GROMACS .gro file of N, CA, C and O in nm:
model
  324
    1UNK      N    1   3.250  -6.078  -2.153
    1UNK     CA    2   3.195  -6.005  -2.115
    1UNK      C    3   3.024  -5.993  -2.020
    1UNK      O    4   3.048  -5.908  -1.913
    2UNK      N    5   3.007  -6.109  -2.072
    2UNK     CA    6   2.908  -6.216  -2.005
    2UNK      C    7   2.942  -6.194  -1.822
    2UNK      O    8   2.899  -6.197  -1.739
    3UNK      N    9   3.037  -6.287  -1.811
    3UNK     CA   10   3.092  -6.263  -1.754
    3UNK      C   11   3.139  -6.159  -1.630
    3UNK      O   12   3.038  -6.151  -1.500
    4UNK      N   13   3.206  -6.084  -1.667
    4UNK     CA   14   3.202  -5.941  -1.588
    4UNK      C   15   3.081  -5.924  -1.541
    4UNK      O   16   3.041  -5.838  -1.434
    5UNK      N   17   2.945  -5.902  -1.657
    5UNK     CA   18   2.840  -5.860  -1.640
    5UNK      C   19   2.771  -5.964  -1.491
    5UNK      O   20   2.730  -5.867  -1.404
    6UNK      N   21   2.803  -6.079  -1.486
    6UNK     CA   22   2.680  -6.088  -1.399
    6UNK      C   23   2.808  -6.087  -1.267
    6UNK      O   24   2.746  -6.109  -1.175
    7UNK      N   25   2.903  -6.099  -1.240
    7UNK     CA   26   3.052  -6.108  -1.130
    7UNK      C   27   2.967  -5.931  -1.098
    7UNK      O   28   2.969  -5.960  -0.996
    8UNK      N   29   2.937  -5.832  -1.160
    8UNK     CA   30   2.901  -5.745  -1.161
    8UNK      C   31   2.806  -5.665  -1.102
    8UNK      O   32   2.728  -5.642  -0.985
    9UNK      N   33   2.650  -5.799  -1.124
    9UNK     CA   34   2.543  -5.803  -1.093
    9UNK      C   35   2.552  -5.822  -0.898
    9UNK      O   36   2.499  -5.797  -0.868
   10UNK      N   37   2.650  -5.931  -0.893
   10UNK     CA   38   2.650  -6.022  -0.750
   10UNK      C   39   2.691  -5.925  -0.683
   10UNK      O   40   2.653  -5.914  -0.591
   11UNK      N   41   2.796  -5.821  -0.750
   11UNK     CA   42   2.867  -5.749  -0.609
   11UNK      C   43   2.777  -5.631  -0.591
   11UNK      O   44   2.800  -5.622  -0.498
   12UNK      N   45   2.725  -5.591  -0.697
   12UNK     CA   46   2.573  -5.534  -0.666
   12UNK      C   47   2.492  -5.501  -0.531
   12UNK      O   48   2.452  -5.463  -0.469
   13UNK      N   49   2.483  -5.672  -0.604
   13UNK     CA   50   2.325  -5.710  -0.513
   13UNK      C   51   2.438  -5.775  -0.351
   13UNK      O   52   2.335  -5.698  -0.252
   14UNK      N   53   2.518  -5.775  -0.347
   14UNK     CA   54   2.612  -5.824  -0.203
   14UNK      C   55   2.623  -5.704  -0.129
   14UNK      O   56   2.583  -5.716  -0.040
   15UNK      N   57   2.681  -5.594  -0.229
   15UNK     CA   58   2.696  -5.471  -0.127
   15UNK      C   59   2.530  -5.394  -0.047
   15UNK      O   60   2.547  -5.345  -0.003
   16UNK      N   61   2.505  -5.421  -0.149
   16UNK     CA   62   2.330  -5.307  -0.144
   16UNK      C   63   2.264  -5.403   0.022
   16UNK      O   64   2.242  -5.347   0.076
   17UNK      N   65   2.313  -5.541  -0.008
   17UNK     CA   66   2.243  -5.649   0.101
   17UNK      C   67   2.311  -5.585   0.292
   17UNK      O   68   2.303  -5.536   0.395
   18UNK      N   69   2.465  -5.531   0.213
   18UNK     CA   70   2.538  -5.526   0.319
   18UNK      C   71   2.476  -5.422   0.398
   18UNK      O   72   2.520  -5.343   0.453
   19UNK      N   73   2.499  -5.283   0.262
   19UNK     CA   74   2.435  -5.129   0.354
   19UNK      C   75   2.287  -5.184   0.402
   19UNK      O   76   2.289  -5.092   0.513
   20UNK      N   77   2.160  -5.281   0.337
   20UNK     CA   78   2.111  -5.253   0.452
   20UNK      C   79   2.127  -5.319   0.576
   20UNK      O   80   2.071  -5.278   0.656
   21UNK      N   81   2.220  -5.373   0.575
   21UNK     CA   82   2.223  -5.512   0.753
   21UNK      C   83   2.339  -5.376   0.801
   21UNK      O   84   2.349  -5.423   0.936
   22UNK      N   85   2.356  -5.276   0.795
   22UNK     CA   86   2.474  -5.182   0.851
   22UNK      C   87   2.366  -5.082   0.907
   22UNK      O   88   2.322  -5.068   0.916
   23UNK      N   89   2.402  -5.139   1.101
   23UNK     CA   90   2.300  -5.036   1.172
   23UNK      C   91   2.404  -4.901   1.224
   23UNK      O   92   2.261  -4.851   1.208
   24UNK      N   93   2.514  -4.864   1.200
   24UNK     CA   94   2.536  -4.733   1.255
   24UNK      C   95   2.598  -4.666   1.105
   24UNK      O   96   2.573  -4.681   1.016
   25UNK      N   97   2.503  -4.578   1.137
   25UNK     CA   98   2.484  -4.442   1.032
   25UNK      C   99   2.611  -4.432   0.971
   25UNK      O  100   2.601  -4.356   0.805
   26UNK      N  101   2.708  -4.353   1.062
   26UNK     CA  102   2.802  -4.346   0.967
   26UNK      C  103   2.901  -4.482   0.884
   26UNK      O  104   2.934  -4.447   0.775
   27UNK      N  105   2.859  -4.605   0.897
   27UNK     CA  106   2.888  -4.699   0.859
   27UNK      C  107   2.803  -4.697   0.718
   27UNK      O  108   2.833  -4.787   0.642
   28UNK      N  109   2.706  -4.631   0.742
   28UNK     CA  110   2.604  -4.668   0.619
   28UNK      C  111   2.645  -4.584   0.468
   28UNK      O  112   2.610  -4.636   0.387
   29UNK      N  113   2.673  -4.475   0.499
   29UNK     CA  114   2.724  -4.378   0.481
   29UNK      C  115   2.850  -4.436   0.341
   29UNK      O  116   2.850  -4.395   0.221
   30UNK      N  117   2.917  -4.494   0.462
   30UNK     CA  118   3.053  -4.577   0.385
   30UNK      C  119   3.024  -4.688   0.316
   30UNK      O  120   3.087  -4.654   0.176
   31UNK      N  121   2.877  -4.704   0.338
   31UNK     CA  122   2.872  -4.853   0.266
   31UNK      C  123   2.771  -4.812   0.108
   31UNK      O  124   2.771  -4.863   0.023
   32UNK      N  125   2.734  -4.708   0.177
   32UNK     CA  126   2.653  -4.702   0.026
   32UNK      C  127   2.745  -4.625  -0.066
   32UNK      O  128   2.736  -4.575  -0.165
   33UNK      N  129   2.865  -4.534  -0.004
   33UNK     CA  130   2.948  -4.514  -0.131
   33UNK      C  131   3.014  -4.647  -0.140
   33UNK      O  132   3.056  -4.610  -0.298
   34UNK      N  133   3.041  -4.728  -0.115
   34UNK     CA  134   3.144  -4.853  -0.163
   34UNK      C  135   2.960  -4.934  -0.280
   34UNK      O  136   3.035  -4.959  -0.392
   35UNK      N  137   2.864  -4.871  -0.229
   35UNK     CA  138   2.790  -4.872  -0.364
   35UNK      C  139   2.759  -4.831  -0.490
   35UNK      O  140   2.692  -4.877  -0.542
   36UNK      N  141   2.756  -4.751  -0.458
   36UNK     CA  142   2.771  -4.588  -0.590
   36UNK      C  143   2.903  -4.666  -0.638
   36UNK      O  144   2.882  -4.610  -0.716
   37UNK      N  145   2.981  -4.727  -0.616
   37UNK     CA  146   3.148  -4.752  -0.679
   37UNK      C  147   3.079  -4.840  -0.750
   37UNK      O  148   3.132  -4.869  -0.848
   38UNK      N  149   3.038  -4.974  -0.651
   38UNK     CA  150   3.028  -5.113  -0.805
   38UNK      C  151   2.894  -5.053  -0.890
   38UNK      O  152   2.885  -5.078  -0.896
   39UNK      N  153   2.813  -4.962  -0.848
   39UNK     CA  154   2.705  -4.914  -0.939
   39UNK      C  155   2.771  -4.869  -1.085
   39UNK      O  156   2.684  -4.872  -1.133
   40UNK      N  157   2.867  -4.780  -1.045
   40UNK     CA  158   2.949  -4.732  -1.111
   40UNK      C  159   3.044  -4.814  -1.222
   40UNK      O  160   2.988  -4.812  -1.347
   41UNK      N  161   3.097  -4.927  -1.153
   41UNK     CA  162   3.104  -5.042  -1.219
   41UNK      C  163   3.040  -5.129  -1.354
   41UNK      O  164   3.073  -5.107  -1.483
   42UNK      N  165   2.853  -5.125  -1.305
   42UNK     CA  166   2.800  -5.163  -1.339
   42UNK      C  167   2.774  -5.128  -1.510
   42UNK      O  168   2.745  -5.121  -1.592
   43UNK      N  169   2.721  -4.968  -1.460
   43UNK     CA  170   2.759  -4.886  -1.556
   43UNK      C  171   2.805  -4.915  -1.671
   43UNK      O  172   2.855  -4.857  -1.822
   44UNK      N  173   2.970  -4.923  -1.635
   44UNK     CA  174   3.036  -4.902  -1.664
   44UNK      C  175   3.074  -5.064  -1.824
   44UNK      O  176   3.071  -5.000  -1.896
   45UNK      N  177   3.053  -5.150  -1.764
   45UNK     CA  178   3.056  -5.267  -1.801
   45UNK      C  179   2.924  -5.263  -1.864
   45UNK      O  180   2.943  -5.311  -1.974
   46UNK      N  181   2.815  -5.185  -1.873
   46UNK     CA  182   2.687  -5.213  -2.027
   46UNK      C  183   2.696  -5.031  -2.047
   46UNK      O  184   2.617  -5.034  -2.118
   47UNK      N  185   2.812  -5.002  -2.039
   47UNK     CA  186   2.868  -4.933  -2.149
   47UNK      C  187   2.779  -4.781  -2.182
   47UNK      O  188   2.721  -4.742  -2.259
   48UNK      N  189   2.747  -4.777  -2.038
   48UNK     CA  190   2.650  -4.664  -2.030
   48UNK      C  191   2.745  -4.534  -1.934
   48UNK      O  192   2.768  -4.558  -1.830
   49UNK      N  193   2.876  -4.473  -2.004
   49UNK     CA  194   2.982  -4.369  -1.934
   49UNK      C  195   2.893  -4.223  -1.845
   49UNK      O  196   2.971  -4.238  -1.737
   50UNK      N  197   2.789  -4.225  -1.953
   50UNK     CA  198   2.708  -4.060  -1.850
   50UNK      C  199   2.703  -4.116  -1.752
   50UNK      O  200   2.700  -4.059  -1.633
   51UNK      N  201   2.636  -4.204  -1.725
   51UNK     CA  202   2.541  -4.244  -1.652
   51UNK      C  203   2.650  -4.298  -1.531
   51UNK      O  204   2.641  -4.251  -1.435
   52UNK      N  205   2.735  -4.317  -1.550
   52UNK     CA  206   2.861  -4.406  -1.482
   52UNK      C  207   2.885  -4.277  -1.383
   52UNK      O  208   2.931  -4.282  -1.249
   53UNK      N  209   2.930  -4.172  -1.477
   53UNK     CA  210   2.997  -4.041  -1.398
   53UNK      C  211   2.902  -3.981  -1.360
   53UNK      O  212   2.945  -4.001  -1.183
   54UNK      N  213   2.791  -3.983  -1.308
   54UNK     CA  214   2.653  -3.965  -1.270
   54UNK      C  215   2.679  -4.022  -1.128
   54UNK      O  216   2.669  -3.944  -1.029
   55UNK      N  217   2.678  -4.101  -1.201
   55UNK     CA  218   2.646  -4.243  -1.023
   55UNK      C  219   2.782  -4.224  -0.923
   55UNK      O  220   2.745  -4.218  -0.852
   56UNK      N  221   2.883  -4.209  -1.051
   56UNK     CA  222   2.991  -4.166  -0.954
   56UNK      C  223   2.998  -4.062  -0.852
   56UNK      O  224   3.042  -4.071  -0.716
   57UNK      N  225   2.945  -3.896  -0.935
   57UNK     CA  226   2.999  -3.842  -0.840
   57UNK      C  227   2.849  -3.767  -0.721
   57UNK      O  228   2.912  -3.704  -0.608
   58UNK      N  229   2.721  -3.829  -0.780
   58UNK     CA  230   2.637  -3.830  -0.682
   58UNK      C  231   2.593  -3.924  -0.599
   58UNK      O  232   2.641  -3.938  -0.455
   59UNK      N  233   2.632  -4.078  -0.608
   59UNK     CA  234   2.576  -4.202  -0.568
   59UNK      C  235   2.705  -4.217  -0.481
   59UNK      O  236   2.711  -4.264  -0.332
   60UNK      N  237   2.814  -4.228  -0.533
   60UNK     CA  238   2.972  -4.235  -0.408
   60UNK      C  239   3.014  -4.171  -0.381
   60UNK      O  240   3.112  -4.153  -0.248
   61UNK      N  241   3.012  -4.016  -0.359
   61UNK     CA  242   3.032  -3.873  -0.297
   61UNK      C  243   2.945  -3.810  -0.229
   61UNK      O  244   2.955  -3.815  -0.134
   62UNK      N  245   2.838  -3.725  -0.273
   62UNK     CA  246   2.837  -3.636  -0.248
   62UNK      C  247   2.674  -3.641  -0.142
   62UNK      O  248   2.678  -3.624  -0.028
   63UNK      N  249   2.628  -3.810  -0.185
   63UNK     CA  250   2.524  -3.846  -0.105
   63UNK      C  251   2.582  -3.912   0.034
   63UNK      O  252   2.510  -3.846   0.176
   64UNK      N  253   2.650  -4.008   0.033
   64UNK     CA  254   2.709  -4.025   0.137
   64UNK      C  255   2.729  -3.933   0.197
   64UNK      O  256   2.774  -3.935   0.328
   65UNK      N  257   2.834  -3.811   0.173
   65UNK     CA  258   2.951  -3.682   0.248
   65UNK      C  259   2.812  -3.648   0.318
   65UNK      O  260   2.788  -3.574   0.432
   66UNK      N  261   2.700  -3.588   0.211
   66UNK     CA  262   2.557  -3.509   0.270
   66UNK      C  263   2.504  -3.609   0.414
   66UNK      O  264   2.466  -3.591   0.546
   67UNK      N  265   2.485  -3.752   0.434
   67UNK     CA  266   2.478  -3.834   0.522
   67UNK      C  267   2.549  -3.799   0.607
   67UNK      O  268   2.500  -3.766   0.739
   68UNK      N  269   2.701  -3.852   0.618
   68UNK     CA  270   2.789  -3.794   0.729
   68UNK      C  271   2.767  -3.673   0.791
   68UNK      O  272   2.784  -3.622   0.890
   69UNK      N  273   2.745  -3.529   0.703
   69UNK     CA  274   2.712  -3.402   0.733
   69UNK      C  275   2.580  -3.436   0.852
   69UNK      O  276   2.610  -3.365   0.923
   70UNK      N  277   2.492  -3.498   0.794
   70UNK     CA  278   2.350  -3.464   0.838
   70UNK      C  279   2.339  -3.558   1.022
   70UNK      O  280   2.345  -3.513   1.111
   71UNK      N  281   2.460  -3.684   0.984
   71UNK     CA  282   2.440  -3.712   1.142
   71UNK      C  283   2.531  -3.631   1.257
   71UNK      O  284   2.457  -3.596   1.361
   72UNK      N  285   2.698  -3.575   1.151
   72UNK     CA  286   2.725  -3.520   1.226
   72UNK      C  287   2.637  -3.415   1.341
   72UNK      O  288   2.681  -3.291   1.383
   73UNK      N  289   2.591  -3.318   1.295
   73UNK     CA  290   2.489  -3.202   1.251
   73UNK      C  291   2.391  -3.275   1.406
   73UNK      O  292   2.364  -3.187   1.478
   74UNK      N  293   2.306  -3.368   1.371
   74UNK     CA  294   2.247  -3.428   1.455
   74UNK      C  295   2.301  -3.490   1.584
   74UNK      O  296   2.302  -3.478   1.702
   75UNK      N  297   2.406  -3.577   1.570
   75UNK     CA  298   2.491  -3.604   1.690
   75UNK      C  299   2.532  -3.421   1.798
   75UNK      O  300   2.550  -3.447   1.935
   76UNK      N  301   2.572  -3.309   1.730
   76UNK     CA  302   2.611  -3.202   1.789
   76UNK      C  303   2.530  -3.155   1.887
   76UNK      O  304   2.550  -3.083   1.932
   77UNK      N  305   2.372  -3.219   1.774
   77UNK     CA  306   2.268  -3.145   1.897
   77UNK      C  307   2.200  -2.952   1.756
   77UNK      O  308   2.239  -2.839   1.799
   78UNK      N  309   2.324  -3.003   1.661
   78UNK     CA  310   2.265  -2.864   1.571
   78UNK      C  311   2.133  -2.850   1.585
   78UNK      O  312   2.094  -2.718   1.455
   79UNK      N  313   2.067  -2.944   1.580
   79UNK     CA  314   1.936  -2.908   1.463
   79UNK      C  315   1.856  -2.842   1.577
   79UNK      O  316   1.713  -2.761   1.569
   80UNK      N  317   1.876  -2.805   1.764
   80UNK     CA  318   1.818  -2.738   1.808
   80UNK      C  319   1.800  -2.591   1.788
   80UNK      O  320   1.948  -2.567   1.742
   81UNK      N  321   1.738  -2.471   1.832
   81UNK     CA  322   1.726  -2.365   1.778
   81UNK      C  323   1.727  -2.328   1.951
   81UNK      O  324   1.610  -2.308   1.974
   0.00000   0.00000   0.00000
C-alpha cells in the first residue's frame, strides 16, 4: 500500500506541475481535470471515498467545465453589454 501511496503522491505532484506550466487556458482546464482525477485516486488510496467522490464531481468535472465555458464566453466577447 505504501508503494501505491508514494506513486500517487508523485503523480499528483507531476500533474500539478504540468497544470502550472500549461499556458493555454483551455489546456489548463483539461489538465486541471486530470489533476482532479489524480487527487481522486489519492483519496481512494487514503480510504476517504466521500472526499474522493466530491473531488471527482467538483474537481474533475464541474470546475474544468466552468473554466472552459468562461474562456469560451470571453473569447466570443460575451462579457460586453
